[in-house]
Coordinates of C-alpha atoms (C1' of nucleotides) and ligand atoms in Angstrom, one line a residue:
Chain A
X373 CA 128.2 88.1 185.8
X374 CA 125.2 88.3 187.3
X375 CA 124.9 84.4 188.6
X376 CA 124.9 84.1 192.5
X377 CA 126.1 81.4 194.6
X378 CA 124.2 79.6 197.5
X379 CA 126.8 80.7 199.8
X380 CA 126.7 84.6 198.2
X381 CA 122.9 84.0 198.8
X382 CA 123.4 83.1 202.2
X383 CA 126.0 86.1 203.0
X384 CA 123.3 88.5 201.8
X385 CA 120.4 86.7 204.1
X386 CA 122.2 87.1 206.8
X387 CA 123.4 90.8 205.9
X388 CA 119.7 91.7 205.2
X389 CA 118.4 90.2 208.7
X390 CA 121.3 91.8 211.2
X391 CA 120.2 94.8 209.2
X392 CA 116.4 94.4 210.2
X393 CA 117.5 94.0 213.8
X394 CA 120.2 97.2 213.5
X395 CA 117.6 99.0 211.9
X396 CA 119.5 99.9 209.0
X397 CA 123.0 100.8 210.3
X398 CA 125.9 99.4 208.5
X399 CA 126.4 96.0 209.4
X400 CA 129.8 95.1 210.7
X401 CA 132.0 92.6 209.9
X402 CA 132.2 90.5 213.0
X403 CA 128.2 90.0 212.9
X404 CA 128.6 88.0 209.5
X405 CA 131.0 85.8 211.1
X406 CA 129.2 85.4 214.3
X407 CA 125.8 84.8 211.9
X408 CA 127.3 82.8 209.1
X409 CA 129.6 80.9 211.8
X410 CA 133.1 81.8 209.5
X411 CA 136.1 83.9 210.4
X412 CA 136.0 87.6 210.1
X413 CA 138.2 86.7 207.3
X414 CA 136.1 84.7 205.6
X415 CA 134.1 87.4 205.9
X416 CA 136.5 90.7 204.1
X417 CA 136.9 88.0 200.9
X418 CA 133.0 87.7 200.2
X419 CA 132.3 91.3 201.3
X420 CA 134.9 92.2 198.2
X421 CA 133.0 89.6 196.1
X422 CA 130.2 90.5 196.3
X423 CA 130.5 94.6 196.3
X424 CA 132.2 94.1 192.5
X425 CA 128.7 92.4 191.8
X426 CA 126.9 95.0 193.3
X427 CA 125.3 93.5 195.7
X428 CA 126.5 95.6 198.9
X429 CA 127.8 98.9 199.4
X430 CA 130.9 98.2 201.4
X431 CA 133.8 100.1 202.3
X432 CA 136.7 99.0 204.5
X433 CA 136.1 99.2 208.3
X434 CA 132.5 101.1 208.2
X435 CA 130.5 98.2 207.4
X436 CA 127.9 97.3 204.8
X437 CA 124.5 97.8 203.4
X438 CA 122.8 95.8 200.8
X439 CA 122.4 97.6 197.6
X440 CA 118.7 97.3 196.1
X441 CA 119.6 94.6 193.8
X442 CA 121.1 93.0 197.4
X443 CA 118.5 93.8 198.9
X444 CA 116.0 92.3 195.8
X445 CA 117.9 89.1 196.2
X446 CA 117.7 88.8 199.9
X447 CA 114.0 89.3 200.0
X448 CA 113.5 86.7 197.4
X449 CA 115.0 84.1 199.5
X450 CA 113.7 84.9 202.6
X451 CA 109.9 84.3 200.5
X452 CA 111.1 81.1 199.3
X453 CA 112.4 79.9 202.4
X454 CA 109.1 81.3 204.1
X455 CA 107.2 79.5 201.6
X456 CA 109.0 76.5 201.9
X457 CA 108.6 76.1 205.6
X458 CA 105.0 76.9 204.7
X459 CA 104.8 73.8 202.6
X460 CA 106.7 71.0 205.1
X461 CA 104.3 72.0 207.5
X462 CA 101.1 72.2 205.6
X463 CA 101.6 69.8 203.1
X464 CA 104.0 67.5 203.9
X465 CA 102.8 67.3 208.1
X466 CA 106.2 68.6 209.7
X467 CA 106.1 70.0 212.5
X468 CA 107.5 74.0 213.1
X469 CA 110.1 72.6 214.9
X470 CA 111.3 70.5 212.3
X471 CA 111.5 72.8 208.9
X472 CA 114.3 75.4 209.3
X473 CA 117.0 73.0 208.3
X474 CA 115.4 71.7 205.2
X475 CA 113.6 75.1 203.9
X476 CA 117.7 76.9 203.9
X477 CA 118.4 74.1 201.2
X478 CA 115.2 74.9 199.5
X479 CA 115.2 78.5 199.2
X480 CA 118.2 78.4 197.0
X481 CA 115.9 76.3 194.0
X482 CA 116.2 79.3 191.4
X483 CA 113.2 79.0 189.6
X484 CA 111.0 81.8 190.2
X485 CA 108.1 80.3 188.4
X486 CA 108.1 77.4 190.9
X487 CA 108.0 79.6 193.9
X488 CA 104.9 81.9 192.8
X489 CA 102.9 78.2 191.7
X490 CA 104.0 77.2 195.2
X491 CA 102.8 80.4 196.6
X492 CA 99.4 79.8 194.6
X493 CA 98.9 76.1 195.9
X494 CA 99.5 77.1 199.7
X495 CA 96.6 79.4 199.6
X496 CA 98.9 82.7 198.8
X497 CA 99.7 82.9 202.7
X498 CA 101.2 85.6 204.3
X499 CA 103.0 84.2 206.9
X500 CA 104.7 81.1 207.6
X501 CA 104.7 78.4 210.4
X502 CA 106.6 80.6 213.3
X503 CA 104.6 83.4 212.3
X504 CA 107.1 85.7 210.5
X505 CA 105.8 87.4 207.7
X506 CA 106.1 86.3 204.0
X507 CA 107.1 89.2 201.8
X508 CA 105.1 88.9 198.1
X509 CA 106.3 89.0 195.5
X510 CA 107.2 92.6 194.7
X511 CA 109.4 92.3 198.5
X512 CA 106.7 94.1 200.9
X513 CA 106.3 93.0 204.1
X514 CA 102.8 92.5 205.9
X515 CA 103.7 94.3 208.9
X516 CA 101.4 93.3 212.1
X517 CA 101.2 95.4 215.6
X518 CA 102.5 92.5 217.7
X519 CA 104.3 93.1 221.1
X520 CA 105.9 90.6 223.8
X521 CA 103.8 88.6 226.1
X522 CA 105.8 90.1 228.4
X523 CA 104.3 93.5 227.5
X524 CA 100.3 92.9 228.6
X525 CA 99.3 94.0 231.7
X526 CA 97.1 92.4 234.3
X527 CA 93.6 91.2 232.9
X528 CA 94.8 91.8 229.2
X529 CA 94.0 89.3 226.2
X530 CA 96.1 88.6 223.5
X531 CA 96.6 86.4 220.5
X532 CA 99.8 84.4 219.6
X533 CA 100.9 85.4 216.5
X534 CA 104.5 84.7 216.5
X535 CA 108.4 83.8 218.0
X536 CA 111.4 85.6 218.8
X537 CA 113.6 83.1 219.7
X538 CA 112.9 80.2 216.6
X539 CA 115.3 77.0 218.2
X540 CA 113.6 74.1 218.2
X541 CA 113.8 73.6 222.1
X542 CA 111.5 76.4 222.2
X543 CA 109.2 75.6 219.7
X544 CA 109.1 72.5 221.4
X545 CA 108.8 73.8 225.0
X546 CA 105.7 75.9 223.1
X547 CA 104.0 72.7 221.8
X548 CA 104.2 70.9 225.0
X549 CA 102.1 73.8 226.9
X550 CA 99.7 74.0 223.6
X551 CA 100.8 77.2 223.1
X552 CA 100.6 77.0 219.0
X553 CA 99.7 80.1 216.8
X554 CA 96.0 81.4 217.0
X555 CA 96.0 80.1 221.2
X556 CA 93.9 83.1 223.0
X557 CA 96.3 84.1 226.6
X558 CA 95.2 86.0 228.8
X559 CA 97.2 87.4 231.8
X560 CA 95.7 86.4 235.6
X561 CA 98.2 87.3 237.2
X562 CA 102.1 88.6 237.7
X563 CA 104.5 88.1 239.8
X564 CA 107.4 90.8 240.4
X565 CA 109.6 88.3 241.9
X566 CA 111.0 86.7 238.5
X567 CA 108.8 88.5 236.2
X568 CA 106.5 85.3 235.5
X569 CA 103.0 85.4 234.8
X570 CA 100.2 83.0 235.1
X571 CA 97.8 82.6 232.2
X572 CA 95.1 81.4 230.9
X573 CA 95.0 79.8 227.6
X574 CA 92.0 80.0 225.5
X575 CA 90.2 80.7 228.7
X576 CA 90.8 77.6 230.2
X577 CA 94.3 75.6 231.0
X578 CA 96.1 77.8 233.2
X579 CA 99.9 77.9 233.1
X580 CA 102.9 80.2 234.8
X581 CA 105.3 81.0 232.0
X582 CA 108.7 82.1 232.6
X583 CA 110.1 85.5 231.2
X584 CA 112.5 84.2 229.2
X585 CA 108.8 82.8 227.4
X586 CA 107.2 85.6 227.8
X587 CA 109.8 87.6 226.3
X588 CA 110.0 85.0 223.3
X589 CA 106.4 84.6 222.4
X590 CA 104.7 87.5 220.4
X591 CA 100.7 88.5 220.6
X592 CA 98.5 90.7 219.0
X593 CA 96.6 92.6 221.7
X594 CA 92.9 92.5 221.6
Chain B
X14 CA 134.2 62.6 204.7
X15 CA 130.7 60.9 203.8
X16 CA 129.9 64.1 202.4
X17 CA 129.1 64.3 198.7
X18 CA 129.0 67.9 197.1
X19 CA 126.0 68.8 194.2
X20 CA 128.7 67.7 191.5
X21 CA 130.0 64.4 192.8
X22 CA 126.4 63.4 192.9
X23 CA 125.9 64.5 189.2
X24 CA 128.8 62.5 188.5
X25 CA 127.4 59.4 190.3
X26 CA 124.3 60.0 188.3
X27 CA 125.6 60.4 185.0
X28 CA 127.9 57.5 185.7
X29 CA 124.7 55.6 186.5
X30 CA 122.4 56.4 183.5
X31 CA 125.4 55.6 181.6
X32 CA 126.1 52.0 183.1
X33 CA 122.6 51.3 182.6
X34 CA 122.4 51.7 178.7
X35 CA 125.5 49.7 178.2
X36 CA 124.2 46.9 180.8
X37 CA 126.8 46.9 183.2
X38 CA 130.2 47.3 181.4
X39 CA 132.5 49.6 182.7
X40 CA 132.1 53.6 181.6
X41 CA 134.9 54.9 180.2
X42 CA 135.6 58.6 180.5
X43 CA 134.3 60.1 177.5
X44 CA 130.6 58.9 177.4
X45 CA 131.2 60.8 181.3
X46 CA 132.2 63.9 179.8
X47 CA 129.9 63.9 177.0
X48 CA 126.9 63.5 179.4
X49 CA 128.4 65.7 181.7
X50 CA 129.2 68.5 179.3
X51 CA 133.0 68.9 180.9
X52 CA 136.6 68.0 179.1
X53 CA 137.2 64.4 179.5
X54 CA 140.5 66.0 181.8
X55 CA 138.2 67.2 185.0
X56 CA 136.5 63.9 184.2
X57 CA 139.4 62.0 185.3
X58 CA 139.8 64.7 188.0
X59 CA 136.4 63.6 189.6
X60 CA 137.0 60.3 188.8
X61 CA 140.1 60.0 191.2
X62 CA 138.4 61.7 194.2
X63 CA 135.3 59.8 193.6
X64 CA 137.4 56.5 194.2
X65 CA 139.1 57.6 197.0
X66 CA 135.4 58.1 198.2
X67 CA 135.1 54.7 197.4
X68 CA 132.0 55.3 195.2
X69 CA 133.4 53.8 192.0
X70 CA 135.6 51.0 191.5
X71 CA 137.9 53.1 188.9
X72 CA 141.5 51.9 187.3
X73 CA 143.2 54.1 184.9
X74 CA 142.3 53.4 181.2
X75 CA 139.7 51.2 182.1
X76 CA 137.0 52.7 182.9
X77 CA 134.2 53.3 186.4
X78 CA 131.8 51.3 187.8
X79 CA 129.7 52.3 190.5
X80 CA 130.5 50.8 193.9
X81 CA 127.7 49.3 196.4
X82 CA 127.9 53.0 198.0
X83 CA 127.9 54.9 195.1
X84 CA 125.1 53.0 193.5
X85 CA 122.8 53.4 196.3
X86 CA 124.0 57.2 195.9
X87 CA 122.7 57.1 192.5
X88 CA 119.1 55.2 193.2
X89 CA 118.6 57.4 195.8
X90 CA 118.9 60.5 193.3
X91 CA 117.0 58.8 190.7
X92 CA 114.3 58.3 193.4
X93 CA 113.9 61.9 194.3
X94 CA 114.9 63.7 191.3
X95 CA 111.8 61.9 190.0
X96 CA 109.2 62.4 192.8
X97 CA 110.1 65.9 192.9
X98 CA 109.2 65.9 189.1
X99 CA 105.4 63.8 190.0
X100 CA 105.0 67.0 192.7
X101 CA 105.6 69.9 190.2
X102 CA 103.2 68.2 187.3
X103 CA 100.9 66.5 189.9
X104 CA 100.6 69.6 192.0
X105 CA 102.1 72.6 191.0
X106 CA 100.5 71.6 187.2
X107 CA 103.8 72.2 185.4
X108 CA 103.9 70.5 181.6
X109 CA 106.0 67.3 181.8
X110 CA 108.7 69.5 179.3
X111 CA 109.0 72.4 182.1
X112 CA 110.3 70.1 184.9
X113 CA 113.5 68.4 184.5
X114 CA 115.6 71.3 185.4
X115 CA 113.8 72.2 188.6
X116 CA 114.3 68.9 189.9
X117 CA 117.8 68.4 188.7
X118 CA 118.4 71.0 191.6
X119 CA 115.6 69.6 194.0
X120 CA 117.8 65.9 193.9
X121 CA 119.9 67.2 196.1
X122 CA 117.5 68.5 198.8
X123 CA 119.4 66.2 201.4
X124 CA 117.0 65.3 204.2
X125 CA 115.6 61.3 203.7
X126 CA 112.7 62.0 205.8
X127 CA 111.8 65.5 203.5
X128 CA 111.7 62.5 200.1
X129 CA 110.0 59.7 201.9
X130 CA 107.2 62.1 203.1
X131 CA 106.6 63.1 199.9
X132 CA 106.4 59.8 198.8
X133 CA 103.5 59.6 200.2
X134 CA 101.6 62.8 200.0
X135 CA 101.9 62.0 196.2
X136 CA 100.4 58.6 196.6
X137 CA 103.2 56.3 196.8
X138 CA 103.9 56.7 192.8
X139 CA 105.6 53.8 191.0
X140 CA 106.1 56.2 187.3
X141 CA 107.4 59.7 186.8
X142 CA 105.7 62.0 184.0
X143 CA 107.8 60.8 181.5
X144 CA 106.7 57.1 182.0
X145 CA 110.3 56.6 184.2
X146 CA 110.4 54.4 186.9
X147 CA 111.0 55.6 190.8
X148 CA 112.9 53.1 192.5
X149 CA 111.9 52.5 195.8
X150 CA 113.3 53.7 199.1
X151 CA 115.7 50.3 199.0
X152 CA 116.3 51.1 195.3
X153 CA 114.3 48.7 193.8
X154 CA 113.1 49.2 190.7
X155 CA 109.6 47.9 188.9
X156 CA 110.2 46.9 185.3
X157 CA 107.5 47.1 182.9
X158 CA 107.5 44.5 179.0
X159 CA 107.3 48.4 177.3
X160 CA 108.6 48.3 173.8
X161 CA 109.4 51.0 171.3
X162 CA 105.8 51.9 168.7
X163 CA 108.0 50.9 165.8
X164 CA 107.7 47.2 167.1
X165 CA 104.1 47.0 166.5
X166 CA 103.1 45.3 163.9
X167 CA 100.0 46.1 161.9
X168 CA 97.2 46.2 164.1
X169 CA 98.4 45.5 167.3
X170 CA 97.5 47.8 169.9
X171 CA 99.7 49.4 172.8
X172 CA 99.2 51.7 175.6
X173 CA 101.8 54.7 175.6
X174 CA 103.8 54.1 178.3
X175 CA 106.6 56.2 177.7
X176 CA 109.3 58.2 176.3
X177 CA 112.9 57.7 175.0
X178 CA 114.0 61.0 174.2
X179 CA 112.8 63.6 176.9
X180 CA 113.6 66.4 175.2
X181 CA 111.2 69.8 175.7
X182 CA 111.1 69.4 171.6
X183 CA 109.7 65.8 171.9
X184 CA 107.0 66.1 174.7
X185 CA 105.6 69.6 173.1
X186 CA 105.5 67.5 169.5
X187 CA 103.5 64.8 171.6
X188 CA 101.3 66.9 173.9
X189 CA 100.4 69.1 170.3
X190 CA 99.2 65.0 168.9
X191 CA 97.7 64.4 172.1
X192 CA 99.8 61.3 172.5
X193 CA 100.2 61.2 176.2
X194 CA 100.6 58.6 178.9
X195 CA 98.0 56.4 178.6
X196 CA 96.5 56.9 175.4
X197 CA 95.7 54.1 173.6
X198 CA 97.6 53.8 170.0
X199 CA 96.6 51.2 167.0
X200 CA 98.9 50.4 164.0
X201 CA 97.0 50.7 160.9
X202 CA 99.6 51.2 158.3
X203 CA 102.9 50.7 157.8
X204 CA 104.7 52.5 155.1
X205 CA 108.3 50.6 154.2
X206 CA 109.2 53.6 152.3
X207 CA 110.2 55.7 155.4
X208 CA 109.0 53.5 158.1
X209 CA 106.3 56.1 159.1
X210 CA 102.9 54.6 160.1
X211 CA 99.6 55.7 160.6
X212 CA 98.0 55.2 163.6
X213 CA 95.0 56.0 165.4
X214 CA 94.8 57.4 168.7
X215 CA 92.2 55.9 171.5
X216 CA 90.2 54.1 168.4
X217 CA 89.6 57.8 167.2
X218 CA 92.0 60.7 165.7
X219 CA 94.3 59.1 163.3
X220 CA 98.0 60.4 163.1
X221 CA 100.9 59.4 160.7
X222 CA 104.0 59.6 163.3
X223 CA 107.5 59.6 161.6
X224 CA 110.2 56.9 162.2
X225 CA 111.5 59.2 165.0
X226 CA 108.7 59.5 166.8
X227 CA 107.7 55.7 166.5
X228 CA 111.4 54.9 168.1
X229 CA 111.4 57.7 170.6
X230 CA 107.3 56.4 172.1
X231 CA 107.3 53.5 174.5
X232 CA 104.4 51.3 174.4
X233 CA 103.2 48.4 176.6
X234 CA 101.4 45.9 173.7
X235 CA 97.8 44.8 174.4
Chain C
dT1175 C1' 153.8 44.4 163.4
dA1176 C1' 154.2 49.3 162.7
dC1177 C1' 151.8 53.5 162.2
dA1178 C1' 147.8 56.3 162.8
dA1179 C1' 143.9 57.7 165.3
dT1180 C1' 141.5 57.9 169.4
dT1181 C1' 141.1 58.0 174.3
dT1182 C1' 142.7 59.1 178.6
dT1183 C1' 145.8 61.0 181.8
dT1184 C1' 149.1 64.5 183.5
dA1185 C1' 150.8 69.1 184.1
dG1186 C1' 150.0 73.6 185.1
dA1187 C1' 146.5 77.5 185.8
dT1188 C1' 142.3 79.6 187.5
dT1189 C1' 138.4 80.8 190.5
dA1190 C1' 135.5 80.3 194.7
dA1191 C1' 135.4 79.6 199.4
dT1192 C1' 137.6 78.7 203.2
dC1193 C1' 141.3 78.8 207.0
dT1194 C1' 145.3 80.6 210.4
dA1195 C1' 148.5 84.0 211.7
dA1196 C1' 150.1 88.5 211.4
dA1197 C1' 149.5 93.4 210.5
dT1198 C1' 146.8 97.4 210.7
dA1199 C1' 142.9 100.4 212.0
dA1200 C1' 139.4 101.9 215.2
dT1201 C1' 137.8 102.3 219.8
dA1202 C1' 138.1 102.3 224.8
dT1203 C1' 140.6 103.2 229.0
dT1204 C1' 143.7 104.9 232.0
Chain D
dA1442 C1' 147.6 111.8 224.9
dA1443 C1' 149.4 107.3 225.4
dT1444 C1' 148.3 102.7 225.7
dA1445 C1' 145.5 98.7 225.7
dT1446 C1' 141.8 96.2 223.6
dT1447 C1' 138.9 95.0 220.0
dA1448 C1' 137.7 94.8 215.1
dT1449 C1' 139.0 94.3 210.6
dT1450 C1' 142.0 93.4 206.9
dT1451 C1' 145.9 91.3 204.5
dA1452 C1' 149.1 87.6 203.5
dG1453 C1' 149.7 83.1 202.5
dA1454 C1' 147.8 78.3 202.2
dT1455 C1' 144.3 74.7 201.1
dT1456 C1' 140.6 72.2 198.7
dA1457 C1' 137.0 71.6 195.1
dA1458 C1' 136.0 72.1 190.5
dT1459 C1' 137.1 73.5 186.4
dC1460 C1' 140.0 74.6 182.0
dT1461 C1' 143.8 74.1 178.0
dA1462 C1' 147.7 72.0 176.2
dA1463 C1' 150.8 68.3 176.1
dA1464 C1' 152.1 63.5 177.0
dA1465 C1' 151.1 58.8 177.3
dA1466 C1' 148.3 54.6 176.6
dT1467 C1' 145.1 52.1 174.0
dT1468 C1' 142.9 50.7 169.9
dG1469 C1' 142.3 50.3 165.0
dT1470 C1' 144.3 49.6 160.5
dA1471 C1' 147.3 48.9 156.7
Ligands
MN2678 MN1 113.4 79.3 208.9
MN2679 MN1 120.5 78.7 202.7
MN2680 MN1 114.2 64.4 184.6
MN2681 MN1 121.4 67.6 189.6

DNA sequence: TACAATTTTTAGATTAATCTAAATAATATT
DNA sequence: AATATTATTTAGATTAATCTAAAAATTGTA
């Protein structure tokens, strides 16, 4: 009855972050596919399965929501694969790069009493290695006032605090420049022709970053 | 196919555990089904797709053994179903009666790297909790001379090395005694008339421990 | 050896999760 | 409004893992 699957678990992570990105609207059938890489098929059989457990609201052809216990669930795992990733990389010397893969096994580990001791031994963090937020564990969100690099204007400082685009060939691309979490940029100069900037990082190496980086690599203003 | 779901490695496991009570000779489907808590029918099920995997040499009525493949399967379970137990007493402080059932699921965390890093963040451990063996990455295991307390004769000495029955029940009856791994036991008395014996624990508390307990308690004589 | 008991396999069903192909509904475009 | 396009669902199959009930093989015993 009330047992969930890995793969139901998976359906409703993805449902709970297209909805984050939709802001709420329904989500559609063809975005689970495309997210969970199955056929729109696939798709309409869990969408039935898991609306007779209660999980979504769904009705045919206007997309679905997650219901609260849905919603419950999907947090959950998204704090255990947060914490997870948390633990490769701090405990276990991954780098960010690396954890993705190995925390979506983890995060389906039911225990709940493991995940808060985990949360307890990784200092109680609240956010993980790519800088996304770790929800505690009533489901709330830290929410932080981070914008694009691409946002700050000439002369403007700004701490990395996070990705948008979390493949490993950016990560990667990140590391080689020594642009890690925490790095101090600020913006020297911008050039209209291809919307790249120059920067300097913690007040010394100077780089030109591209706007597909710019656009990918979140800051906190200061 | 070279993939092996959650079950098939349960299977290989259980197969394994069973092969190595009865040294050797082949399981036959029942013990399988016992330790597997199925109907001796999907038994036979798993057993056929599990030879066409070539993980077990398996002929009809006769029973499985485990193939080069499907023993090295099994090793490599053992190994990490066992570290991941070291991690959640060792560092997440869970009682060694709390943990089995966490890392029955954690086993099948797939990534090799993931196990042999953790390997060493816990110190490169030879023993589980429970006294168990972890086979190394090649699958080798180190034997220890442990026998059972209800060898010793009157006062010989033994270290608790340990247990034969790890049942929650057990361990609590144990951690209540304070008879854990490593304490130092001397046989005092013997009773004949229900093989009990008295004992005293680190030349100190003195216990009387049942026939049970004495058979369940391995100890490594001094 | 013959019969009984036990063990194992087979047959036939069920459920979860997936697929392809076809049908239907919704939306966009002339 | 009619038609074309796109999105979604349905129909029908497949595979893994399980079950119950019945059949067959093996083993134990008189
Ligand atoms: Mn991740
Ligand atoms: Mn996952
Ligand atoms: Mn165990
Ligand atoms: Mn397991």
């Amino acid at each position: 009855m009330d047992n969930i699957s890995h793969t139901e678990e998976n359906y409703l992570k993805a449902i709970f972050k297209i909805a984050e990105k939709e802001e709420g609207r329904p989500v559609n059938t063809n975005a689970i596919s495309t997210e969970m890489k199955t056929t729109a098929a696939s798709v309409t059989d869990m969408l039935n399965r898991l609306s007779k457990k209660e999980l979504i609201h769904y009705e045919k052809y206007k997309g679905v929501t997650l219901t609260i216990k849905g919603g419950r669930t999907a947090t959950r795992l998204v704090r255990k694969h947060r914490l997870w990733e948390v633990f490769l990389v701090e405990k276990l010397h991954f780098s960010w790069d690396e954890v993705h893969d190995m925390a979506e096994e983890l995060e389906h580990i039911q225990s709940e009493e493991l995940v808060e001791r985990l949360y307890d031994y990784l200092g109680r963090p609240k956010f993980d290695p790519h800088g996304d937020p770790i929800p505690d564990a009533e489901g709330n969100f830290t929410f932080r006032k981070q914008a694009p690099l691409a946002d700050l204007h000439l002369g403007e400082k700004g701490i990395v605090v996070g990705v948008q685009d979390h493949s490993a060939a950016f990560l990667q691309y990140l590391d080689r420049l020594q642009l890690s979490l925490g790095a101090q940029v600020t913006v020297i100069e911008r050039f209209d022709y291809d919307e790249s900037m120059k920067i300097t990082l913690n007040g010394d190496k100077e780089h030109i970053v591209s706007k597909k980086v710019s656009q990918n690599l979140f800051v906190e203003k200061q």
